[in-house]
Tab-separated table of C-alpha atoms in Angstrom:
chain	number	residue	atom	x	y	z
A	269	MET	CA	-0.071	0.024	0.041
A	270	LYS	CA	1.314	3.336	-0.879
A	271	PRO	CA	1.823	6.157	1.792
A	272	THR	CA	-0.866	8.732	1.785
A	273	GLY	CA	-0.107	12.418	1.155
A	274	VAL	CA	2.849	14.637	0.475
A	275	LEU	CA	4.341	17.389	2.569
A	276	MET	CA	6.307	20.059	0.941
A	277	VAL	CA	8.522	21.050	3.692
A	278	GLY	CA	8.887	24.767	2.840
A	279	SER	CA	11.263	26.389	0.459
A	280	VAL	CA	10.779	25.658	-3.262
A	281	PRO	CA	12.627	27.513	-6.093
A	282	GLY	CA	10.378	29.851	-7.808
A	283	ALA	CA	10.044	33.410	-8.900
A	284	SER	CA	6.849	34.085	-6.853
A	285	PRO	CA	4.506	32.603	-4.357
A	286	GLU	CA	1.937	32.306	-7.400
A	287	GLU	CA	4.382	30.258	-9.335
A	288	VAL	CA	5.086	27.867	-6.348
A	289	PHE	CA	1.485	27.579	-5.398
A	290	THR	CA	0.522	26.732	-8.914
A	291	ARG	CA	3.369	24.311	-9.566
A	292	LEU	CA	2.820	22.308	-6.260
A	293	THR	CA	-0.958	21.911	-6.476
A	294	THR	CA	-0.732	21.070	-10.174
A	295	ALA	CA	2.053	18.392	-9.776
A	296	LEU	CA	0.581	16.818	-6.541
A	297	PRO	CA	-3.202	16.593	-7.077
A	298	GLY	CA	-5.085	15.343	-3.976
A	299	ARG	CA	-1.897	14.837	-2.021
A	300	LEU	CA	-1.330	18.174	-0.115
A	301	GLN	CA	-2.670	18.792	3.301
A	302	ALA	CA	-1.371	22.347	3.167
A	303	VAL	CA	0.760	24.255	0.706
A	304	PRO	CA	3.770	26.608	1.359
A	305	ASP	CA	4.552	29.742	-0.551
A	306	GLY	CA	8.095	28.447	-1.287
A	307	GLU	CA	9.863	30.988	0.946
A	308	THR	CA	10.718	32.819	-2.269
A	309	GLY	CA	12.876	35.948	-2.607
A	310	GLU	CA	15.273	36.826	0.225
A	311	ARG	CA	13.777	33.999	2.443
A	312	TRP	CA	15.397	31.218	0.047
A	313	ASN	CA	18.282	30.548	2.461
A	314	TYR	CA	16.421	29.736	5.641
A	315	ILE	CA	17.312	32.271	8.362
A	316	GLY	CA	19.827	34.126	6.375
A	317	TRP	CA	17.512	37.184	5.758
A	318	GLN	CA	16.984	37.599	9.514
A	319	LEU	CA	20.636	38.742	10.109
A	320	GLN	CA	19.699	42.406	9.219
A	321	ARG	CA	17.249	42.392	12.222
A	322	PHE	CA	20.182	42.630	14.663
A	323	PRO	CA	22.471	45.531	15.271
A	324	LEU	CA	26.125	45.279	13.891
A	325	VAL	CA	27.635	44.692	17.337
A	326	ALA	CA	25.430	41.825	18.099
A	327	ARG	CA	26.130	39.918	14.917
A	328	ARG	CA	28.678	37.213	14.812
A	329	ASN	CA	31.959	38.516	13.556
A	330	GLU	CA	32.161	36.082	10.726
A	331	LEU	CA	28.689	37.350	9.496
A	332	GLY	CA	29.931	40.947	9.213
A	333	GLY	CA	29.393	41.965	12.839
A	334	ILE	CA	31.709	44.416	14.476
A	335	PRO	CA	33.890	43.505	17.474
A	336	LEU	CA	32.655	43.969	21.094
A	337	PRO	CA	34.040	46.938	23.004
A	338	GLU	CA	37.381	46.476	24.781
A	339	SER	CA	37.192	44.409	28.047
A	340	GLY	CA	36.385	46.517	30.980
A	341	SER	CA	33.852	48.761	29.357
A	342	GLY	CA	31.092	46.113	29.782
A	343	LEU	CA	28.784	44.471	27.244
A	344	PRO	CA	26.337	46.749	25.229
A	345	ALA	CA	22.747	46.910	26.418
A	346	PHE	CA	19.818	46.599	23.964
A	347	THR	CA	16.155	47.711	23.808
A	348	LEU	CA	13.365	46.462	21.551
A	349	GLU	CA	14.044	49.435	19.199
A	350	ASP	CA	17.519	47.841	18.511
A	351	ILE	CA	15.767	44.730	16.993
A	352	LYS	CA	13.958	45.144	13.787
A	353	PRO	CA	10.612	43.444	13.086
A	354	THR	CA	11.055	39.940	11.578
A	355	ALA	CA	8.784	40.733	8.569
A	356	TYR	CA	7.667	37.058	8.446
A	357	ASP	CA	4.121	38.394	8.924
A	358	GLU	CA	4.281	40.702	5.890
A	359	VAL	CA	5.304	38.175	3.464
A	360	ALA	CA	2.805	35.591	4.913
A	361	LEU	CA	-0.115	37.980	4.560
A	362	SER	CA	0.895	38.794	1.076
A	363	SER	CA	1.226	35.227	0.099
A	364	TYR	CA	-2.139	34.395	1.745
A	365	ASN	CA	-3.863	36.918	-0.445
A	366	GLU	CA	-2.370	35.246	-3.474
A	367	LEU	CA	-3.452	31.795	-2.251
A	368	LYS	CA	-7.088	33.150	-1.960
A	369	ARG	CA	-6.863	34.569	-5.495
A	370	LEU	CA	-5.748	31.121	-6.822
A	371	ARG	CA	-8.267	29.358	-4.758
A	372	GLU	CA	-10.971	31.504	-6.487
A	373	GLN	CA	-9.547	30.407	-9.914
A	374	ASN	CA	-9.859	26.681	-8.698
A	375	ILE	CA	-6.109	26.295	-8.753
A	376	ILE	CA	-5.785	25.622	-5.122
A	377	PRO	CA	-8.450	23.208	-3.750
A	378	SER	CA	-10.592	24.577	-0.947
A	379	ASN	CA	-9.417	21.806	1.517
A	380	VAL	CA	-5.739	22.733	1.125
A	381	ARG	CA	-4.641	25.168	3.906
A	382	PHE	CA	-1.876	27.823	3.899
A	383	GLN	CA	1.274	26.500	5.450
A	384	ILE	CA	3.566	29.049	7.092
A	385	GLY	CA	6.999	27.932	7.853
A	386	LEU	CA	8.867	29.775	10.727
A	387	PRO	CA	12.253	29.046	12.180
A	388	SER	CA	12.354	28.967	15.941
A	389	PRO	CA	13.797	32.139	17.509
A	390	TYR	CA	16.404	29.861	19.057
A	391	SER	CA	17.662	28.757	15.626
A	392	VAL	CA	17.848	32.368	14.421
A	393	LEU	CA	19.715	33.573	17.477
A	394	ILE	CA	22.297	30.759	17.698
A	395	GLY	CA	22.942	31.165	13.982
A	396	HIS	CA	23.394	34.991	13.960
A	397	VAL	CA	24.145	36.516	17.380
A	398	LYS	CA	27.286	36.539	19.326
A	399	PRO	CA	27.347	34.025	22.137
A	400	GLU	CA	28.178	36.710	24.652
A	401	LEU	CA	25.010	38.771	23.830
A	402	VAL	CA	22.455	36.123	22.858
A	403	ASN	CA	20.835	35.727	26.260
A	404	ALA	CA	20.341	39.563	26.465
A	405	ILE	CA	18.903	39.641	22.948
A	406	GLU	CA	16.654	36.590	23.108
A	407	PRO	CA	13.680	38.145	25.012
A	408	LEU	CA	13.696	41.081	22.590
A	409	TYR	CA	13.727	38.875	19.495
A	410	GLU	CA	11.121	36.723	20.965
A	411	GLN	CA	8.971	39.810	21.423
A	412	ARG	CA	9.384	40.737	17.807
A	413	PHE	CA	8.398	37.070	16.999
A	414	ALA	CA	5.274	37.424	19.185
A	415	GLU	CA	4.237	40.515	17.269
A	416	THR	CA	4.763	38.556	14.028
A	417	LEU	CA	2.403	35.829	15.185
A	418	ASP	CA	-0.131	38.162	16.586
A	419	HIS	CA	-0.389	39.859	13.174
A	420	ILE	CA	-0.602	36.626	11.319
A	421	VAL	CA	-3.420	35.031	13.437
A	422	THR	CA	-5.365	38.364	13.449
A	423	ASN	CA	-5.497	38.516	9.656
A	424	ILE	CA	-5.734	34.918	8.555
A	425	PRO	CA	-8.663	32.686	9.398
A	426	HIS	CA	-7.450	30.140	11.958
A	427	ASP	CA	-9.000	27.133	10.143
A	428	ASP	CA	-7.096	28.074	6.983
A	429	VAL	CA	-3.571	28.000	8.317
A	430	VAL	CA	-0.968	25.664	9.839
A	431	ILE	CA	2.157	27.278	11.370
A	432	GLN	CA	5.021	24.866	10.888
A	433	TRP	CA	8.093	25.442	13.262
A	434	ASP	CA	11.300	24.480	11.607
A	435	LEU	CA	13.594	23.140	14.297
A	436	CYS	CA	17.186	22.726	12.965
A	437	PHE	CA	19.732	23.947	15.485
A	438	GLU	CA	17.530	22.247	18.154
A	439	MET	CA	18.639	18.967	16.756
A	440	THR	CA	22.335	19.956	16.613
A	441	ALA	CA	22.152	21.119	20.233
A	442	LEU	CA	20.711	17.862	21.324
A	443	GLU	CA	23.428	15.994	19.378
A	444	PHE	CA	26.027	18.190	20.965
A	445	ASP	CA	24.514	17.425	24.369
A	446	GLN	CA	24.843	13.760	23.674
A	447	GLY	CA	28.598	14.153	22.816
A	448	ARG	CA	28.103	13.173	19.169
A	449	PHE	CA	28.852	16.586	17.907
A	450	THR	CA	31.819	18.669	18.911
A	451	GLU	CA	31.371	22.018	17.256
A	452	THR	CA	30.918	24.418	20.159
A	453	ARG	CA	28.876	26.775	17.989
A	454	HIS	CA	26.074	24.280	18.263
A	455	GLN	CA	26.150	24.133	22.107
A	456	ALA	CA	22.914	25.467	23.546
A	457	TYR	CA	23.499	29.012	24.668
A	458	PHE	CA	21.301	28.677	27.797
A	459	SER	CA	21.353	26.659	31.039
A	460	SER	CA	18.124	24.940	32.029
A	461	PRO	CA	17.408	22.995	35.359
A	462	ASN	CA	15.503	20.535	33.423
A	463	GLY	CA	18.181	20.015	30.710
A	464	VAL	CA	18.790	21.050	27.199
A	465	LEU	CA	15.735	19.136	25.683
A	466	GLN	CA	13.245	20.754	27.921
A	467	GLY	CA	14.808	24.169	27.553
A	468	LEU	CA	14.445	23.970	23.786
A	469	VAL	CA	10.848	22.843	24.149
A	470	ASP	CA	10.176	25.742	26.728
A	471	ARG	CA	11.280	28.232	24.066
A	472	VAL	CA	8.736	26.800	21.408
A	473	ALA	CA	5.987	26.469	24.016
A	474	ARG	CA	6.089	30.041	25.360
A	475	LEU	CA	5.468	31.538	21.965
A	476	CYS	CA	2.826	29.083	20.954
A	477	GLU	CA	1.065	29.804	24.295
A	478	ARG	CA	0.350	33.270	22.821
A	479	ILE	CA	-1.489	31.844	19.827
A	480	PRO	CA	-5.216	31.234	19.901
A	481	LYS	CA	-5.961	27.599	20.690
A	482	ASP	CA	-7.719	26.876	17.413
A	483	VAL	CA	-4.604	27.616	15.384
A	484	LYS	CA	-2.802	24.373	14.388
A	485	PHE	CA	0.957	23.731	14.522
A	486	ALA	CA	3.390	21.379	12.909
A	487	PHE	CA	7.015	20.642	13.364
A	488	HIS	CA	9.799	19.956	10.816
A	489	LEU	CA	12.725	18.372	12.670
A	490	CYS	CA	15.879	18.931	10.683
A	491	TYR	CA	19.676	18.087	10.615
A	492	GLY	CA	20.454	20.881	8.294
A	493	ASP	CA	21.033	21.159	4.544
A	494	LEU	CA	24.184	23.353	4.262
A	495	ARG	CA	25.706	22.559	0.891
A	496	HIS	CA	23.355	19.642	0.803
A	497	LYS	CA	24.930	17.912	3.776
A	498	HIS	CA	23.675	17.546	7.473
A	499	PHE	CA	25.553	19.296	10.207
A	500	VAL	CA	25.873	15.795	11.737
A	501	GLU	CA	24.644	12.557	10.460
A	502	PRO	CA	21.941	11.053	12.733
A	503	HIS	CA	22.740	7.679	14.240
A	504	ASP	CA	19.090	6.715	13.874
A	505	THR	CA	15.808	8.418	14.715
A	506	SER	CA	16.098	8.133	18.536
A	507	LEU	CA	16.889	11.842	19.196
A	508	LEU	CA	14.168	12.813	16.743
A	509	VAL	CA	11.743	10.801	18.706
A	510	GLU	CA	12.905	12.314	22.044
A	511	LEU	CA	12.277	15.832	20.681
A	512	ALA	CA	9.035	14.915	19.054
A	513	ASN	CA	7.765	13.183	22.277
A	514	ALA	CA	8.715	16.182	24.337
A	515	LEU	CA	6.824	18.509	22.150
A	516	LEU	CA	3.828	16.420	22.075
A	517	ALA	CA	3.798	16.033	25.859
A	518	ARG	CA	3.198	19.810	26.387
A	519	GLU	CA	-0.424	20.509	26.870
A	520	THR	CA	-0.087	23.729	24.856
A	521	LEU	CA	1.559	21.855	21.849
A	522	GLY	CA	0.511	18.194	21.641
A	523	PRO	CA	-3.262	18.455	21.041
A	524	ARG	CA	-2.597	21.275	18.479
A	525	THR	CA	-0.008	19.449	16.417
A	526	GLU	CA	-1.200	18.610	12.866
A	527	TRP	CA	1.975	16.819	11.669
A	528	ILE	CA	5.647	16.032	12.385
A	529	HIS	CA	8.263	15.793	9.724
A	530	LEU	CA	11.279	13.675	10.240
A	531	PRO	CA	14.344	13.326	7.914
A	532	VAL	CA	15.582	10.181	6.325
A	533	PRO	CA	19.152	10.193	4.877
A	534	LYS	CA	19.502	8.776	1.445
A	535	GLU	CA	21.563	5.866	2.442
A	536	ARG	CA	19.442	4.693	5.283
A	537	THR	CA	17.423	1.855	3.985
A	538	ASP	CA	18.036	-0.228	7.077
A	539	PRO	CA	15.417	-0.918	9.726
A	540	GLU	CA	17.760	0.157	12.428
A	541	TYR	CA	17.337	3.757	11.404
A	542	PHE	CA	13.483	3.584	11.608
A	543	SER	CA	13.076	1.253	14.653
A	544	PRO	CA	13.186	4.061	17.305
A	545	LEU	CA	10.042	5.524	15.724
A	546	THR	CA	8.030	2.749	17.413
A	547	GLY	CA	8.557	4.843	20.437
A	548	LEU	CA	6.612	7.862	19.199
A	549	LYS	CA	3.826	8.741	21.552
A	550	LEU	CA	1.199	9.848	19.094
A	551	ASP	CA	-2.028	8.751	20.742
A	552	GLY	CA	-1.719	10.760	23.980
A	553	SER	CA	-1.563	14.211	22.303
A	554	GLY	CA	-5.188	14.683	21.467
A	555	SER	CA	-8.290	13.221	19.878
A	556	LYS	CA	-6.599	13.310	16.476
A	557	PRO	CA	-2.961	11.991	16.539
A	558	PRO	CA	-0.478	14.116	14.496
A	559	TYR	CA	0.242	12.871	11.104
A	560	ILE	CA	3.805	11.651	10.441
A	561	TYR	CA	5.715	12.653	7.148
A	562	LEU	CA	9.023	10.820	6.577
A	563	GLY	CA	11.694	12.584	4.398
A	564	VAL	CA	12.301	9.469	2.250
A	565	VAL	CA	12.225	11.379	-1.158
A	566	HIS	CA	15.548	12.092	-2.738
A	567	ALA	CA	16.034	13.538	-6.283
A	568	ASN	CA	16.659	11.121	-9.084
A	569	ASP	CA	16.238	8.099	-6.863
A	570	GLU	CA	12.708	6.682	-7.130
A	571	ALA	CA	14.084	3.235	-6.537
A	572	GLY	CA	15.758	4.262	-3.392
A	573	THR	CA	12.685	6.196	-2.257
A	574	LYS	CA	10.554	2.970	-2.734
A	575	LYS	CA	13.074	0.997	-0.683
A	576	ARG	CA	13.091	3.514	2.131
A	577	ILE	CA	9.310	3.467	2.084
A	578	GLU	CA	9.279	-0.312	2.178
A	579	THR	CA	11.671	-0.484	5.131
A	580	ALA	CA	9.706	2.145	7.064
A	581	GLN	CA	6.367	0.429	6.512
A	582	ALA	CA	7.820	-2.843	7.743
A	583	THR	CA	9.176	-1.214	10.805
A	584	VAL	CA	6.811	1.539	12.088
A	585	PRO	CA	3.347	0.859	13.433
A	586	PHE	CA	1.611	3.934	11.874
A	587	SER	CA	0.726	5.150	8.507
A	588	PHE	CA	2.711	8.122	7.111
A	589	GLY	CA	3.145	10.433	4.212
A	590	VAL	CA	6.310	11.378	2.331
A	591	ALA	CA	8.510	14.439	1.989
A	592	THR	CA	11.978	15.367	1.152
A	593	GLU	CA	14.467	15.686	4.061
A	594	CYS	CA	14.467	19.488	3.994
A	595	GLY	CA	13.188	22.383	2.096
A	596	LEU	CA	14.135	22.685	-1.562
A	597	GLY	CA	15.190	26.364	-1.724
A	598	ARG	CA	18.864	25.342	-2.302
A	599	THR	CA	18.093	22.568	-4.596
A	600	PRO	CA	19.119	22.695	-8.214
A	601	PRO	CA	16.083	23.686	-10.260
A	602	GLU	CA	16.483	20.671	-12.530
A	603	GLU	CA	16.066	18.330	-9.546
A	604	ILE	CA	12.596	19.654	-8.707
A	605	ASP	CA	10.702	17.892	-11.463
A	606	SER	CA	12.235	14.598	-10.321
A	607	ILE	CA	11.214	15.278	-6.764
A	608	LEU	CA	7.619	16.175	-7.600
A	609	HIS	CA	7.387	13.170	-9.999
A	610	ILE	CA	8.638	10.759	-7.229
A	611	CYS	CA	6.382	12.262	-4.633
A	612	LYS	CA	3.391	11.657	-6.884
A	613	GLU	CA	4.350	8.230	-8.029
A	614	VAL	CA	4.948	6.700	-4.611
A	615	THR	CA	1.861	8.175	-2.949
A	616	ALA	CA	-1.911	7.809	-2.810
A	617	GLU	CA	-4.186	10.834	-2.714
A	618	ARG	CA	-5.510	12.084	0.700
A	619	LEU	CA	-9.262	11.895	1.462
A	620	GLN	CA	-10.900	15.006	0.066
A	621	GLU	CA	-11.871	16.755	3.199
A	622	LYS	CA	-10.639	19.847	4.949
A	623	LEU	CA	-8.074	18.436	7.434
C-alpha cells in the first residue's frame, strides 16, 4: 500500500508565491494537506535574511558583525528598538492573499490550507548572534516574533492556516549534548535546570502559548542542509523521537499538532534507522494524533525512495506520508521535477476533506 499524502517542507525554487502555489498543487493533485509559498525571494536561504534584524555589534563577527568593546567597558545593552521586526508576517499575509486569489480560480483546492514555515527564534539567534550577547537579545527577538505571530493570526482565518516550526539547531544542540557533535557553535546557549531538551521545548511552547488555541501547529525536525549535507549525521531516529515526544507532551503543543516531519538520509534503507520510531507517543496528544511525514524522497532516486518506504512500512506501526529531508530552496532547479514526480508516483491521494 502506498503512503498517503505529501508534505512540501517549505522552500521551493520559484520566482513568486503564485508560481510555487500553482506548480505544487498542479504536480501533486489530492496529496497536499497544506501548501507553502516556497519561501521565495530573500527567504530562500532559511534564516539568512534575519541577520539584518540585529545591530552590527550583536552579529557574529564572521557574519559581518563588529567586535565587542574592549574588555572592562562592559557589554552593550539593547532595547526592543534595536531589534527590527521579523517581516515574516508581511510576506505571509501577502502570500495568503495570492493563495485566496488562486483558490477563487480553482487552482488551489478549498481543502488545502496555507502552510507558514517559521524558524524557531532559538535557531535564528544561535545562527546569527554573538554568544556573549544572545541571552540579552533573546527576549527582545522573541517579542518581535510574538508581534509577528499576533499579526498573522489576526489576519488569516484560523482554520485556513498551519504554522510549521522549523527546528534545525535544536537537533544539533541535542546531538552536542549527547557528545556526538563537537562543534561548540552548536552548544545550547542557555542553561536549564531540566536539561537542554526541555529548555528547547520551553522556548517553542512560550511562543505558542500566545497563539489562539484553534490555530494548528506542525514541526519540521531537521539536521540541516548546508551545501546539501547534514551538520551531523543522525545515528538513527532516536533523538528525533525524543524531541517529538517532548513537544507532544506539552499541553499547549500536543493537542494542536497537525503533523511532524522527520528526515531520512538517502543511504538509510536499514530498519535500524527507523526502529526508534516505534517509541513515538502519538495517541496521547489529542483526539486526532498528529500525522507523520518521513523525508524519504531524494531527487533522481525513485527506486531508493521506494526501498526507504518499504523499510519504514515494515518497521513502524503507523501510516505516514512522504516528503524530502528538508526544504528545496537550495536544490538545483533541474532536480525539482524529479522530486515532484517521485512524490506523486509513490503516494496515494488524501481523503478529500478539510483536514
